[in-house]
Coordinates of C-alpha atoms in Angstrom, one line a residue:
X152 CA 72.9 68.6 138.2
X153 CA 74.3 71.6 140.2
X154 CA 77.0 72.1 137.5
X155 CA 74.3 72.1 134.8
X156 CA 72.2 74.7 136.7
X157 CA 75.2 77.0 137.1
X158 CA 75.9 76.8 133.4
X159 CA 72.2 77.6 132.6
X160 CA 72.3 80.6 135.0
X161 CA 75.5 81.8 133.5
X162 CA 74.0 81.7 130.0
X163 CA 71.0 83.6 131.2
X164 CA 73.3 86.4 132.4
X165 CA 75.0 86.7 129.0
X166 CA 73.9 89.3 126.5
X167 CA 74.6 87.8 123.0
X168 CA 75.4 90.4 120.3
X169 CA 74.5 90.0 116.6
X170 CA 75.5 92.0 113.5
X171 CA 72.6 94.3 114.3
X172 CA 74.4 95.6 117.4
X173 CA 76.4 98.7 116.5
X174 CA 80.0 99.3 117.7
X175 CA 80.3 101.8 120.6
X176 CA 83.2 103.9 121.8
X177 CA 83.5 101.8 125.0
X178 CA 84.0 98.7 123.0
X179 CA 87.6 99.6 122.3
X180 CA 90.7 99.3 124.5
X181 CA 94.0 101.1 123.5
X182 CA 97.3 99.9 124.8
X183 CA 100.7 100.9 123.6
X184 CA 99.4 102.2 120.3
X185 CA 97.4 99.1 119.6
X186 CA 93.6 99.1 119.3
X187 CA 91.9 96.0 120.9
X188 CA 88.3 95.2 121.0
X189 CA 86.8 94.4 124.4
X190 CA 85.8 90.7 124.0
X191 CA 82.1 90.2 123.7
X192 CA 79.5 87.4 123.3
X193 CA 78.4 86.8 119.8
X194 CA 76.2 84.5 117.8
X195 CA 77.8 83.1 114.6
X196 CA 75.2 81.7 112.2
X197 CA 75.9 79.3 109.3
X198 CA 73.9 76.9 107.2
X199 CA 75.0 73.3 106.6
X200 CA 76.7 73.0 103.3
X201 CA 76.2 69.8 101.2
X202 CA 79.7 68.7 102.0
X203 CA 79.0 69.0 105.7
X204 CA 75.8 66.9 105.6
X205 CA 76.2 63.5 107.2
X206 CA 78.8 64.6 109.8
X207 CA 78.2 64.7 113.5
X208 CA 78.0 68.3 114.8
X209 CA 81.2 67.9 116.8
X210 CA 83.2 66.4 113.9
X211 CA 81.9 69.2 111.6
X212 CA 83.3 71.9 113.8
X213 CA 86.5 70.1 114.6
X214 CA 87.3 69.5 110.9
X215 CA 86.1 72.8 109.5
X216 CA 87.0 75.2 112.3
X217 CA 90.4 74.1 113.6
X218 CA 91.1 77.1 115.7
X219 CA 89.8 75.4 118.8
X220 CA 90.4 71.9 120.3
X221 CA 88.0 69.0 119.8
X222 CA 87.2 69.0 123.6
X223 CA 86.0 72.6 123.3
X224 CA 83.4 71.7 120.7
X225 CA 82.2 68.7 122.8
X226 CA 81.7 71.0 125.8
X227 CA 80.1 73.7 123.6
X228 CA 77.5 71.3 122.2
X229 CA 76.7 69.8 125.6
X230 CA 76.1 73.2 127.2
X231 CA 74.1 74.6 124.3
X232 CA 76.7 77.1 122.9
X233 CA 76.4 75.2 119.6
X234 CA 72.8 74.6 118.5
X235 CA 71.1 73.3 115.4
X236 CA 67.9 75.1 114.2
X237 CA 67.7 76.9 117.6
X238 CA 67.7 73.7 119.6
X239 CA 70.3 71.9 121.8
X240 CA 71.4 68.5 120.3
X241 CA 73.6 65.6 121.5
X242 CA 77.2 65.4 120.5
X243 CA 76.3 62.5 118.2
X244 CA 73.8 64.5 116.3
X245 CA 74.2 64.2 112.5
X246 CA 73.6 67.4 110.6
X247 CA 71.5 67.7 107.4
X248 CA 71.9 70.0 104.5
X249 CA 70.6 73.6 104.9
X250 CA 70.1 73.3 108.6
X251 CA 70.9 76.5 110.6
X252 CA 73.8 76.2 113.0
X253 CA 74.4 78.8 115.7
X254 CA 77.7 79.0 117.6
X255 CA 77.5 81.3 120.7
X256 CA 81.0 82.2 121.7
X257 CA 83.2 84.8 123.5
X258 CA 84.5 86.7 120.6
X259 CA 88.1 88.1 120.6
X260 CA 88.9 90.3 117.6
X261 CA 92.4 90.6 116.2
X262 CA 94.1 93.9 117.2
X263 CA 95.0 96.7 114.8
X264 CA 97.1 99.8 115.0
X265 CA 95.4 102.5 117.1
X266 CA 95.0 105.1 114.3
X267 CA 92.3 107.5 113.7
X268 CA 90.3 107.2 110.5
X269 CA 90.4 110.8 109.2
X270 CA 87.3 112.0 107.2
X271 CA 88.8 114.0 104.3
X272 CA 85.5 114.9 102.6
X273 CA 81.9 114.6 103.7
X274 CA 78.7 114.9 101.7
X275 CA 75.2 113.8 102.4
X276 CA 75.6 110.7 100.3
X277 CA 79.4 110.0 100.2
X278 CA 82.4 110.0 102.5
X279 CA 86.1 110.0 101.6
X280 CA 88.4 108.8 104.4
X281 CA 92.0 107.9 104.8
X282 CA 92.2 104.2 105.7
X283 CA 95.1 103.3 108.0
X284 CA 97.2 100.3 107.5
X285 CA 96.3 97.1 109.4
X286 CA 92.6 97.9 109.6
X287 CA 90.1 96.0 107.3
X288 CA 87.6 98.0 105.4
X289 CA 84.4 96.1 106.5
X290 CA 83.5 93.1 108.7
X291 CA 85.2 90.0 107.5
X292 CA 86.7 86.8 109.1
X293 CA 87.4 87.5 112.7
X294 CA 87.1 91.3 112.3
X295 CA 83.9 93.1 113.0
X296 CA 84.3 96.2 115.2
X297 CA 88.0 96.6 114.4
X298 CA 87.2 97.8 110.8
X299 CA 87.0 101.1 109.1
X300 CA 83.2 100.8 109.0
X301 CA 83.0 99.8 112.6
X302 CA 85.3 102.6 113.8
X303 CA 83.5 105.3 111.8
X304 CA 80.2 104.1 113.3
X305 CA 81.6 104.1 116.9
X306 CA 83.5 107.4 116.6
X307 CA 81.1 109.4 114.4
X308 CA 77.8 107.6 114.5
X309 CA 77.9 107.1 110.7
X310 CA 75.6 104.3 109.5
X311 CA 74.7 102.7 107.3
X312 CA 77.9 102.8 105.2
X313 CA 78.5 101.1 101.8
X314 CA 82.2 100.9 100.8
X315 CA 82.5 101.6 97.1
X316 CA 85.8 99.7 96.8
X317 CA 88.1 98.1 99.3
X318 CA 91.8 98.1 100.2
X319 CA 93.6 95.1 101.6
X320 CA 93.9 95.1 105.4
X321 CA 97.7 96.0 105.4
X322 CA 97.2 98.8 102.8
X323 CA 96.6 102.5 103.6
X324 CA 95.0 105.0 101.3
X325 CA 92.0 106.9 100.2
X326 CA 88.7 105.1 100.6
X327 CA 85.3 106.2 99.1
X328 CA 82.3 105.1 101.1
X329 CA 78.7 105.6 99.9
X330 CA 76.1 106.6 102.6
X331 CA 73.1 104.9 100.9
X332 CA 72.5 102.0 98.6
X333 CA 71.5 104.2 95.6
X334 CA 74.8 106.0 95.6
X335 CA 76.7 102.8 96.1
X336 CA 75.0 101.3 93.0
X337 CA 75.9 104.5 91.0
X338 CA 79.6 104.1 91.9
X339 CA 79.4 100.4 91.1
X340 CA 78.1 101.2 87.6
X341 CA 80.9 103.7 87.0
X342 CA 83.6 101.2 88.1
X343 CA 82.2 98.5 85.9
X344 CA 82.1 101.0 83.0
X345 CA 85.8 101.7 83.5
X346 CA 85.2 105.3 84.5
X347 CA 87.1 105.1 87.8
X348 CA 90.8 104.8 87.8
X349 CA 92.8 103.5 90.8
X350 CA 96.5 104.2 91.5
X351 CA 98.6 102.7 94.2
X352 CA 102.1 103.4 95.4
X353 CA 104.2 100.4 96.6
X354 CA 107.6 99.9 98.1
X355 CA 109.1 96.7 96.6
X356 CA 112.1 94.6 97.0
X357 CA 115.0 95.1 94.6
X358 CA 115.7 97.5 91.7
X359 CA 112.5 97.6 89.6
X360 CA 113.0 98.0 85.8
X361 CA 113.1 101.6 84.6
X362 CA 110.7 100.9 81.7
X363 CA 107.0 100.6 82.3
X364 CA 105.9 97.0 82.5
X365 CA 102.5 95.3 82.2
X366 CA 101.9 92.0 83.9
X367 CA 99.1 89.9 82.3
X368 CA 98.7 86.9 84.5
X369 CA 95.5 85.2 85.6
X370 CA 94.8 85.4 89.4
X371 CA 93.6 82.3 91.1
X372 CA 92.3 82.9 94.6
X373 CA 92.1 80.1 97.1
X374 CA 89.5 81.2 99.6
X375 CA 90.3 78.3 102.0
X376 CA 94.0 79.4 102.1
X377 CA 93.3 83.1 101.9
X378 CA 96.0 83.5 99.2
X379 CA 96.1 84.2 95.4
X380 CA 98.5 82.9 92.9
X381 CA 99.5 84.3 89.5
X382 CA 98.9 81.6 86.8
X383 CA 101.8 82.6 84.5
X384 CA 101.9 79.2 82.7
X385 CA 98.3 78.0 82.8
X386 CA 95.9 80.5 81.3
X387 CA 92.9 78.2 82.0
X388 CA 93.2 78.7 85.8
X389 CA 91.9 81.8 87.7
X390 CA 90.5 85.0 86.3
X391 CA 92.0 87.4 83.8
X392 CA 94.0 90.1 85.4
X393 CA 96.3 92.9 84.2
X394 CA 98.4 95.5 86.1
X395 CA 100.6 98.3 84.8
X396 CA 103.7 99.2 86.8
X397 CA 106.0 102.3 86.6
X398 CA 109.1 102.8 88.6
X399 CA 109.2 106.2 90.5
X400 CA 112.5 105.8 92.2
X401 CA 115.0 103.2 93.5
X402 CA 118.0 103.0 95.8
X403 CA 119.2 99.7 94.5
X404 CA 117.8 97.8 97.5
X405 CA 114.2 98.9 97.3
X406 CA 112.0 100.7 94.7
X407 CA 109.0 102.9 94.8
X408 CA 106.5 101.8 92.1
X409 CA 103.3 103.3 90.8
X410 CA 100.7 100.4 90.4
X411 CA 97.7 100.8 88.1
X412 CA 95.4 97.8 88.1
X413 CA 93.4 97.3 84.9
X414 CA 91.3 94.6 86.6
X415 CA 90.4 94.2 90.2
X416 CA 91.2 90.7 91.5
X417 CA 91.9 89.7 95.1
X418 CA 95.5 90.5 96.1
X419 CA 96.1 91.3 92.4
X420 CA 98.9 94.0 92.8
X421 CA 100.6 92.0 95.5
X422 CA 100.7 88.8 93.5
X423 CA 101.6 90.5 90.2
X424 CA 104.6 92.2 92.0
X425 CA 105.6 88.9 93.5
X426 CA 105.5 87.2 90.1
X427 CA 107.7 90.0 88.7
X428 CA 110.3 89.2 91.2
X429 CA 109.7 92.4 93.2
X430 CA 107.3 91.6 96.1
X431 CA 106.1 94.4 98.4
X432 CA 108.8 94.9 101.0
X433 CA 106.8 94.2 104.1
X434 CA 104.2 91.8 102.7
X435 CA 104.8 88.7 104.8
X436 CA 102.1 86.8 103.0
X437 CA 103.7 86.9 99.6
X438 CA 107.4 87.8 100.3
X439 CA 108.2 84.3 101.5
X440 CA 108.6 81.3 99.3
X441 CA 107.5 79.1 102.1
X442 CA 103.7 78.7 102.4
X443 CA 102.0 77.2 105.4
X444 CA 98.9 75.2 104.8
X445 CA 96.4 76.9 107.1
X446 CA 93.8 74.2 106.5
X447 CA 96.0 71.9 108.5
X448 CA 97.0 74.1 111.4
X449 CA 93.8 76.1 111.6
X450 CA 95.5 79.4 111.2
X451 CA 94.5 82.2 108.8
X452 CA 96.3 84.2 106.1
X453 CA 96.2 87.3 108.3
X454 CA 98.1 85.5 111.0
X455 CA 101.1 85.0 108.7
X456 CA 101.2 88.8 108.4
X457 CA 101.5 89.5 112.1
X458 CA 105.2 90.2 111.8
X459 CA 104.3 92.8 109.2
X460 CA 101.9 94.4 111.6
X461 CA 104.7 94.7 114.1
X462 CA 106.9 96.6 111.7
X463 CA 104.0 98.9 110.8
X464 CA 103.5 99.7 114.5
X465 CA 107.0 101.2 114.8
X466 CA 106.8 103.1 111.5
X467 CA 103.5 105.0 111.8
X468 CA 102.8 107.8 114.3
X469 CA 99.1 108.3 113.8
X470 CA 97.1 110.1 116.5
X471 CA 95.3 107.8 119.0
X472 CA 91.7 109.1 119.6
X473 CA 91.4 110.5 123.1
X474 CA 88.0 108.9 123.7
X475 CA 89.7 105.5 123.5
X476 CA 92.7 106.4 125.7
X477 CA 90.3 106.9 128.6
X478 CA 89.0 103.3 128.3
X479 CA 92.4 101.7 128.0
X480 CA 92.7 100.4 131.5
X481 CA 89.2 98.9 131.9
X482 CA 88.8 95.2 132.4
X483 CA 86.6 92.8 130.5
X484 CA 84.6 89.7 131.4
X485 CA 86.6 86.5 131.5
X486 CA 84.7 83.5 130.0
X487 CA 85.5 80.1 131.6
X488 CA 84.9 78.3 128.3
X489 CA 86.8 80.7 126.1
X490 CA 90.0 79.4 124.6
X491 CA 91.4 82.9 124.2
X492 CA 90.8 84.4 127.7
X493 CA 92.4 86.0 129.6
X494 CA 94.2 87.5 126.6
X495 CA 92.7 90.4 124.8
X496 CA 93.7 89.2 121.3
X497 CA 92.9 85.8 119.9
X498 CA 95.7 83.3 119.8
X499 CA 98.2 83.9 117.0
X500 CA 97.2 87.5 116.5
X501 CA 99.3 89.2 119.3
X502 CA 101.3 92.1 117.9
X503 CA 104.8 91.9 119.5

């Protein structure tokens, strides 16, 4: 009984954040050129899918979210950190389709390189910024505050923001962001009409052919694995995709290639370069022929790119914002139930 009362008191002292809570400068901790997010309490909300219905609440989490041990989910249900339709339930509770599930947890975001996000051009309804490598464009997966949108909101108070297009997390480059929904829709129509042209520069493995080549291969994206494949032999799979490549230079070991996507599929350039035999030089997700099934070990596609992040850290010398340096030695609250504490980064994401 005393233990239960202590748990209830502890929960009353916790301030749970939701997506409505904006990122703040003090949310970040910078150490050795790496930007961490101070761990915070957050409510994840999901609705029961048809394939989840009929499972116990604990089995659902243990099977679908393998990043934490079974015992954690048992404890989380018992103390009310996992709820159904806003109510505590027993560990044997069987979920029904469309029910609301809340998971209240101590959230640790993956670290990124501690780079500024320079604003190159600013107008009342549009921003052009330089996106640094390793930083996602917008909240996705385990990233929320450690994103371009989050950093711009914390550093410059810019909100709301509507990214017109996106760049993969490990990619750097120009990013256009609308500042209102009307402007975002205008850009969307221009992109769909083919009026916007995108160009990318990639460093690839090997000596790329001198002549311009066009890769026409459907892209099949597996959301569960976080990977795409080029369907060279089976045109019935995936979505139609086409990319034009032109070699800029080569030293025999690596080549610099101009990439011009005709379509815009997930990881299209990366996968088309891989299928051509010239993967991007530091793309750990597609450069290796060995693929780990993350549905088995509970990892994510981003985790397989951690080695790539480490190499990026030593190759980029971007300026670390002074506001964040001042906060770099502050502590954060350790949560007794958290499977990531006392580390700043979640397990599997530490940049060595």
